[in-house]
Structure formats: C-alpha cells, structure tokens
Amino acid sequence: MSRSPAAPPASTRVLLVTADADLLDDLLRLGSAAGAEVEVAHDLPAARPRYGPAPLVLIGGDMVPGCVRARLPHRAGVVVVCRDSADTRPWDYAQPLGAEHVALLPAAESWLVERLAGIGRAPVRGAGRVLAVLGGRGGAGASVLAAGLAVTACRTRLRTLLVDADPLGGGADLLLGWEEMRGLRWPQLARASGPVDPAAFVDALPSRGDLVVLSCARDVPDEETPSSPELPPDAMAAALDAGRRGRDLIVVDLPRRLDDAAAVVLQAADRVLLVVPAELRAAAAAARVVDVVSAYRRELSVVVRGPAPGRLSPEELARALGLPLAGVLAPEPRLATALERGQAPGSAPRGPLATLCGRLISEVMA
C-alpha cells in the first residue's frame, strides 16, 4: 500500500527571500530587534523547500516577479518588503502571490518588528479586523464615519476599538460625548515601551459596553506635551497588535497629512475607506490624497458623501479617482444637531449613516 508523502515539519524560523544586499541587512537588523530567527534564501531553488514550513515569509521586492512566475503555492503569512515606492512591481504582484501586506521601509519598520516578534506567540483565534478611514479633504466627514462604524459595530455585538490617529483633530472621545470619561489616551501610551498586554490595554481605555476608545488628548500637562504632534509609529503598532488580539474590529480615524504612524495603519489595515464629498473641488483634493496613500497601499475604496450641489454622481467621482465605490452616504439632516448635543454618530439605527456602516462592517468581517 502506498503512503502519502509526509507534510514538511513546521519551522520556527522566518524565511527571508531576497538577493538585495541592502534590503537583507535591513531585515536581518529588524529580525534581531524582534528576537526572531531568520533563514535567508538568495534564490528560488533555495526558497522552495522552506516556503511551506516557515511561520512567516518575507519576500524582497526584487524577488516578487520571479516568485509569481515560479507559481509558488498560496499560503498565509506572506509579506512583501521593499524600500522604493516608485517601483510598482511589488504592488502589482502582491495579489497574485497571495501576500497579506506590502511593507514599505522605513515607514513600516515598527510594524514589521511587531509582526516578527509575534512569531513565537500562541496563535490567536478570531484576530480582529482593521478598518481605516480618512478624508479626501478637510471636513469630509471621515471622523463621523469612523465613529459611526464603531457605534454600529457595537450594536451588532462586535467587541470594537476606535483609534483616533489624528493628533490635530478634535478627539474621538469628544465626538462620542465621552470627553469626561477617565482612561488611557495617546500621551500615556506613547510613553510605554515593549509589547502591550491586550487585556490590560483594553481595561485601561475609556469604555462603554463593547466599545473602547483610544483618543488623542486635548488638555495635556506641559511635561507630557510631545515636541511633535505626530504619534509614535511603534506605539501605533503596539496598539494595533493589542487591538487585534483583544477586539473583533478596530476602526482607525486617520489624518489627511500622513505620518509614520498612519503609514503603519495603512499597511496593516484589512480595508481603507476614503470619504469624499460629492463636489468637484473635493474630488481634486482627494486625488492628491490618493497619490500619497498609494505609496503605502494600492487597495483603497471611496465613500461619497452627499449632497451633490453640482449633481456629480458617486459613480463619476469614483471613476475620476480611479477607485472602487464602497458606498454613498446620503444627507442626514438631524445628524449635525445630534452631534452638538453629544449624541454619538450612528446612534439612530435606521439613519443613512448607520445603514451604510452596517453594510461596510458586514463586508470587512466576512
């Protein structure tokens, strides 16, 4: 009786596939910082027998076309790593290769260290999804959509984390009417170092039911005021990692002026939504945002917010930006008044905002 060939034994060493000496040095340095064992393959023949057993595979941008032509089998835990954002090959080939992320150095260094450091941890069942939102122009309504997504997710019994990643915004806690609630905010988390325990992280945040919020602070003592309004990328990576391990859904409200922390989110997110009012000037401004975002990820979809004073249709706006249309947010006349009274976005379960949020959440959690 013939026997089926035995499956290759599992490995604890990360497989790195690249012939780029400079990229190799960078990734070995990051692997050392994460305490991960890294095995290097300089060509495809050397990589193939180790491709399946490795817990994580890092493929240099220089090797991506060859890996696609070699028809390596799809598997979980493949990350493409490159430095030159002008090289489109990693983005073009990432999907055929089945890569879960394209990590652009140096912006993604903190995220990559966290990813490598997690190799030795026990696997997490039901790891949370990350849904990021940013505006195509100032006042587009991205923060309102992000908060609406978080509120709607909780109504469907999803354990949700809302991350305010815009230090110059008004604060997610204020938008929810939670500004008086005690709990951890960005200045305290930014001073932390090392891995963050998911349970302790969630317990420290302002919370109500299944929703917890990591907000930027408005009134910070002088000794805690950072010299730069930008959030630390390593703290963002730690927050996302803890969120994935402790929540079902993480919604991130991104700033239009992308910093390194925002880049970490863009490269880790399962879906990114760009909110654009149905106006010509808004579309022109959003086109510039799309150009900047494309340095970090190619997958982006647009939510068009009405009304359309010039009768610009959502389909026309999406085509002009070259993006798929994720949805249309119809005008909700009572929303502005409700926000001024401290009512959270999406509180009206049958309103246009809550209806759109429910569909978007179902899609990202599918």
Tab-separated table of N, CA and C in Angstrom, residues 75-161:
chain	number	residue	atom	x	y	z
A	75	ARG	N	-0.294	30.760	0.472
A	75	ARG	CA	-0.269	30.379	1.873
A	75	ARG	C	-0.451	31.644	2.704
A	76	ALA	N	-0.837	31.467	3.966
A	76	ALA	CA	-0.948	32.604	4.867
A	76	ALA	C	0.448	33.028	5.315
A	77	GLY	N	0.551	34.282	5.767
A	77	GLY	CA	1.810	34.735	6.345
A	77	GLY	C	2.880	35.074	5.344
A	78	VAL	N	2.507	35.721	4.230
A	78	VAL	CA	3.490	36.186	3.249
A	78	VAL	C	3.453	37.715	3.219
A	79	VAL	N	4.612	38.333	3.404
A	79	VAL	CA	4.717	39.792	3.391
A	79	VAL	C	5.783	40.197	2.381
A	80	VAL	N	5.429	41.089	1.475
A	80	VAL	CA	6.387	41.649	0.520
A	80	VAL	C	7.013	42.883	1.153
A	81	VAL	N	8.340	42.982	1.092
A	81	VAL	CA	9.052	44.101	1.720
A	81	VAL	C	9.907	44.800	0.673
A	82	CYS	N	9.785	46.122	0.605
A	82	CYS	CA	10.596	46.886	-0.342
A	82	CYS	C	10.849	48.275	0.217
A	83	ARG	N	11.729	49.016	-0.424
A	83	ARG	CA	12.053	50.371	0.016
A	83	ARG	C	11.621	51.428	-0.985
A	84	ASP	N	11.660	51.146	-2.268
A	84	ASP	CA	11.419	52.146	-3.299
A	84	ASP	C	9.942	52.180	-3.662
A	85	SER	N	9.223	53.243	-3.239
A	85	SER	CA	7.790	53.330	-3.524
A	85	SER	C	7.513	53.567	-5.002
A	86	ALA	N	8.544	53.982	-5.771
A	86	ALA	CA	8.337	54.216	-7.205
A	86	ALA	C	8.308	52.912	-7.999
A	87	ASP	N	8.779	51.839	-7.399
A	87	ASP	CA	8.768	50.531	-8.066
A	87	ASP	C	7.382	49.912	-7.894
A	88	THR	N	6.627	49.783	-8.962
A	88	THR	CA	5.245	49.289	-8.874
A	88	THR	C	5.153	47.770	-8.861
A	89	ARG	N	6.243	47.070	-9.125
A	89	ARG	CA	6.143	45.613	-9.233
A	89	ARG	C	5.639	44.932	-7.966
A	90	PRO	N	6.128	45.317	-6.768
A	90	PRO	CA	5.614	44.640	-5.568
A	90	PRO	C	4.101	44.776	-5.425
A	91	TRP	N	3.543	45.939	-5.762
A	91	TRP	CA	2.105	46.145	-5.648
A	91	TRP	C	1.354	45.332	-6.695
A	92	ASP	N	1.905	45.312	-7.920
A	92	ASP	CA	1.231	44.604	-8.998
A	92	ASP	C	1.197	43.093	-8.768
A	93	TYR	N	2.252	42.569	-8.143
A	93	TYR	CA	2.368	41.121	-7.992
A	93	TYR	C	1.931	40.605	-6.623
A	94	ALA	N	1.646	41.515	-5.675
A	94	ALA	CA	1.326	41.068	-4.317
A	94	ALA	C	0.079	40.196	-4.288
A	95	GLN	N	-0.959	40.598	-5.030
A	95	GLN	CA	-2.193	39.812	-5.009
A	95	GLN	C	-2.025	38.448	-5.662
A	96	PRO	N	-1.423	38.361	-6.864
A	96	PRO	CA	-1.206	37.025	-7.441
A	96	PRO	C	-0.359	36.115	-6.556
A	97	LEU	N	0.526	36.729	-5.781
A	97	LEU	CA	1.378	35.941	-4.895
A	97	LEU	C	0.646	35.517	-3.630
A	98	GLY	N	-0.484	36.187	-3.329
A	98	GLY	CA	-1.217	35.888	-2.104
A	98	GLY	C	-0.640	36.556	-0.876
A	99	ALA	N	0.124	37.648	-1.076
A	99	ALA	CA	0.732	38.347	0.064
A	99	ALA	C	-0.332	39.071	0.860
A	100	GLU	N	-0.191	39.048	2.180
A	100	GLU	CA	-1.163	39.719	3.036
A	100	GLU	C	-0.866	41.203	3.178
A	101	HIS	N	0.404	41.609	2.994
A	101	HIS	CA	0.773	43.018	3.107
A	101	HIS	C	1.958	43.328	2.201
A	102	VAL	N	2.092	44.605	1.813
A	102	VAL	CA	3.316	45.133	1.220
A	102	VAL	C	3.868	46.132	2.226
A	103	ALA	N	5.019	45.839	2.809
A	103	ALA	CA	5.625	46.681	3.837
A	103	ALA	C	6.693	47.551	3.203
A	104	LEU	N	6.504	48.861	3.292
A	104	LEU	CA	7.425	49.816	2.688
A	104	LEU	C	8.346	50.372	3.765
A	105	LEU	N	9.643	50.100	3.638
A	105	LEU	CA	10.623	50.597	4.606
A	105	LEU	C	11.089	51.997	4.210
A	106	PRO	N	11.398	52.870	5.196
A	106	PRO	CA	11.499	52.583	6.632
A	106	PRO	C	10.192	52.771	7.402
A	107	ALA	N	9.123	53.267	6.755
A	107	ALA	CA	7.891	53.593	7.477
A	107	ALA	C	7.320	52.393	8.228
A	108	ALA	N	7.462	51.193	7.639
A	108	ALA	CA	6.830	50.004	8.220
A	108	ALA	C	7.749	49.240	9.170
A	109	GLU	N	8.888	49.804	9.543
A	109	GLU	CA	9.833	49.065	10.384
A	109	GLU	C	9.200	48.642	11.711
A	110	SER	N	8.495	49.569	12.377
A	110	SER	CA	7.905	49.239	13.675
A	110	SER	C	6.861	48.141	13.538
A	111	TRP	N	6.023	48.257	12.502
A	111	TRP	CA	5.004	47.221	12.275
A	111	TRP	C	5.664	45.878	12.009
A	112	LEU	N	6.746	45.879	11.229
A	112	LEU	CA	7.403	44.623	10.870
A	112	LEU	C	8.074	43.990	12.084
A	113	VAL	N	8.657	44.793	12.951
A	113	VAL	CA	9.254	44.248	14.172
A	113	VAL	C	8.187	43.574	15.025
A	114	GLU	N	7.005	44.222	15.146
A	114	GLU	CA	5.912	43.623	15.903
A	114	GLU	C	5.452	42.314	15.267
A	115	ARG	N	5.397	42.315	13.931
A	115	ARG	CA	4.968	41.095	13.218
A	115	ARG	C	5.963	39.970	13.447
A	116	LEU	N	7.256	40.281	13.407
A	116	LEU	CA	8.287	39.276	13.640
A	116	LEU	C	8.294	38.820	15.097
A	117	ALA	N	8.082	39.766	16.009
A	117	ALA	CA	8.090	39.419	17.435
A	117	ALA	C	6.930	38.502	17.793
A	118	GLY	N	5.864	38.539	17.002
A	118	GLY	CA	4.703	37.706	17.289
A	118	GLY	C	4.838	36.275	16.830
A	119	ILE	N	5.955	35.915	16.176
A	119	ILE	CA	6.114	34.553	15.658
A	119	ILE	C	6.070	33.528	16.775
A	120	GLY	N	6.676	33.840	17.906
A	120	GLY	CA	6.722	32.869	18.990
A	120	GLY	C	5.491	32.839	19.870
A	121	ARG	N	4.549	33.755	19.638
A	121	ARG	CA	3.363	33.782	20.471
A	121	ARG	C	2.359	32.715	20.058
A	122	ALA	N	1.505	32.361	20.975
A	122	ALA	CA	0.457	31.389	20.658
A	122	ALA	C	-0.485	31.979	19.629
A	123	PRO	N	-0.971	31.175	18.678
A	123	PRO	CA	-1.883	31.703	17.684
A	123	PRO	C	-3.172	32.226	18.309
A	124	VAL	N	-3.706	33.289	17.726
A	124	VAL	CA	-4.911	33.921	18.243
A	124	VAL	C	-6.084	33.597	17.338
A	125	ARG	N	-7.130	33.032	17.920
A	125	ARG	CA	-8.320	32.732	17.134
A	125	ARG	C	-9.193	33.981	17.028
A	126	GLY	N	-9.749	34.187	15.865
A	126	GLY	CA	-10.639	35.316	15.686
A	126	GLY	C	-9.941	36.652	15.797
A	127	ALA	N	-8.710	36.781	15.266
A	127	ALA	CA	-7.972	38.030	15.351
A	127	ALA	C	-8.794	39.147	14.729
A	128	GLY	N	-8.768	40.326	15.365
A	128	GLY	CA	-9.599	41.442	14.933
A	128	GLY	C	-9.235	41.971	13.563
A	129	ARG	N	-10.234	42.500	12.865
A	129	ARG	CA	-10.044	43.149	11.569
A	129	ARG	C	-9.803	44.634	11.782
A	130	VAL	N	-9.003	45.224	10.904
A	130	VAL	CA	-8.692	46.650	10.977
A	130	VAL	C	-9.328	47.365	9.799
A	131	LEU	N	-10.155	48.366	10.092
A	131	LEU	CA	-10.844	49.163	9.080
A	131	LEU	C	-10.434	50.617	9.288
A	132	ALA	N	-9.737	51.207	8.312
A	132	ALA	CA	-9.228	52.574	8.436
A	132	ALA	C	-10.053	53.519	7.575
A	133	VAL	N	-10.192	54.756	8.054
A	133	VAL	CA	-10.985	55.773	7.364
A	133	VAL	C	-10.175	57.059	7.313
A	134	LEU	N	-10.129	57.710	6.150
A	134	LEU	CA	-9.515	59.033	6.062
A	134	LEU	C	-10.302	59.910	5.112
A	135	GLY	N	-10.136	61.215	5.256
A	135	GLY	CA	-10.886	62.162	4.456
A	135	GLY	C	-10.149	62.579	3.209
A	136	GLY	N	-10.902	62.781	2.133
A	136	GLY	CA	-10.313	63.267	0.900
A	136	GLY	C	-10.019	64.744	0.935
A	137	ARG	N	-10.607	65.448	1.901
A	137	ARG	CA	-10.335	66.862	2.148
A	137	ARG	C	-10.730	67.160	3.584
A	138	GLY	N	-10.374	68.333	4.078
A	138	GLY	CA	-10.783	68.722	5.414
A	138	GLY	C	-12.294	68.823	5.513
A	139	GLY	N	-12.856	68.323	6.602
A	139	GLY	CA	-14.287	68.377	6.790
A	139	GLY	C	-15.077	67.411	5.938
A	140	ALA	N	-14.434	66.392	5.421
A	140	ALA	CA	-15.126	65.433	4.552
A	140	ALA	C	-16.109	64.561	5.330
A	141	GLY	N	-15.880	64.386	6.611
A	141	GLY	CA	-16.749	63.533	7.414
A	141	GLY	C	-16.139	62.202	7.773
A	142	ALA	N	-14.802	62.071	7.644
A	142	ALA	CA	-14.152	60.794	7.950
A	142	ALA	C	-14.290	60.438	9.422
A	143	SER	N	-14.127	61.406	10.316
A	143	SER	CA	-14.231	61.118	11.751
A	143	SER	C	-15.640	60.680	12.123
A	144	VAL	N	-16.629	61.312	11.510
A	144	VAL	CA	-18.020	60.930	11.777
A	144	VAL	C	-18.275	59.508	11.286
A	145	LEU	N	-17.768	59.168	10.099
A	145	LEU	CA	-17.947	57.805	9.586
A	145	LEU	C	-17.234	56.799	10.483
A	146	ALA	N	-15.999	57.120	10.911
A	146	ALA	CA	-15.254	56.197	11.776
A	146	ALA	C	-16.010	55.945	13.083
A	147	ALA	N	-16.502	57.022	13.697
A	147	ALA	CA	-17.256	56.857	14.940
A	147	ALA	C	-18.557	56.101	14.694
A	148	GLY	N	-19.215	56.385	13.562
A	148	GLY	CA	-20.441	55.667	13.227
A	148	GLY	C	-20.195	54.183	13.035
A	149	LEU	N	-19.077	53.839	12.416
A	149	LEU	CA	-18.718	52.430	12.240
A	149	LEU	C	-18.528	51.753	13.593
A	150	ALA	N	-17.836	52.432	14.516
A	150	ALA	CA	-17.589	51.848	15.833
A	150	ALA	C	-18.892	51.653	16.610
A	151	VAL	N	-19.764	52.660	16.588
A	151	VAL	CA	-21.041	52.567	17.310
A	151	VAL	C	-21.921	51.468	16.714
A	152	THR	N	-21.955	51.400	15.383
A	152	THR	CA	-22.787	50.392	14.715
A	152	THR	C	-22.254	48.991	14.972
A	153	ALA	N	-20.925	48.850	14.973
A	153	ALA	CA	-20.332	47.537	15.236
A	153	ALA	C	-20.724	47.034	16.621
A	154	CYS	N	-20.709	47.914	17.615
A	154	CYS	CA	-21.099	47.504	18.965
A	154	CYS	C	-22.557	47.076	19.028
A	155	ARG	N	-23.391	47.740	18.221
A	155	ARG	CA	-24.808	47.375	18.213
A	155	ARG	C	-25.001	45.968	17.657
A	156	THR	N	-24.053	45.484	16.855
A	156	THR	CA	-24.125	44.116	16.323
A	156	THR	C	-23.310	43.134	17.165
A	157	ARG	N	-22.972	43.560	18.406
A	157	ARG	CA	-22.292	42.692	19.386
A	157	ARG	C	-20.844	42.389	19.003
A	158	LEU	N	-20.207	43.275	18.259
A	158	LEU	CA	-18.787	43.127	17.975
A	158	LEU	C	-17.988	43.911	19.012
A	159	ARG	N	-16.995	43.276	19.590
A	159	ARG	CA	-16.095	43.976	20.512
A	159	ARG	C	-15.226	44.912	19.674
A	160	THR	N	-15.328	46.210	19.917
A	160	THR	CA	-14.780	47.197	18.989
A	160	THR	C	-13.825	48.155	19.677
A	161	LEU	N	-12.740	48.488	18.966
A	161	LEU	CA	-11.788	49.512	19.395
A	161	LEU	C	-11.798	50.624	18.351
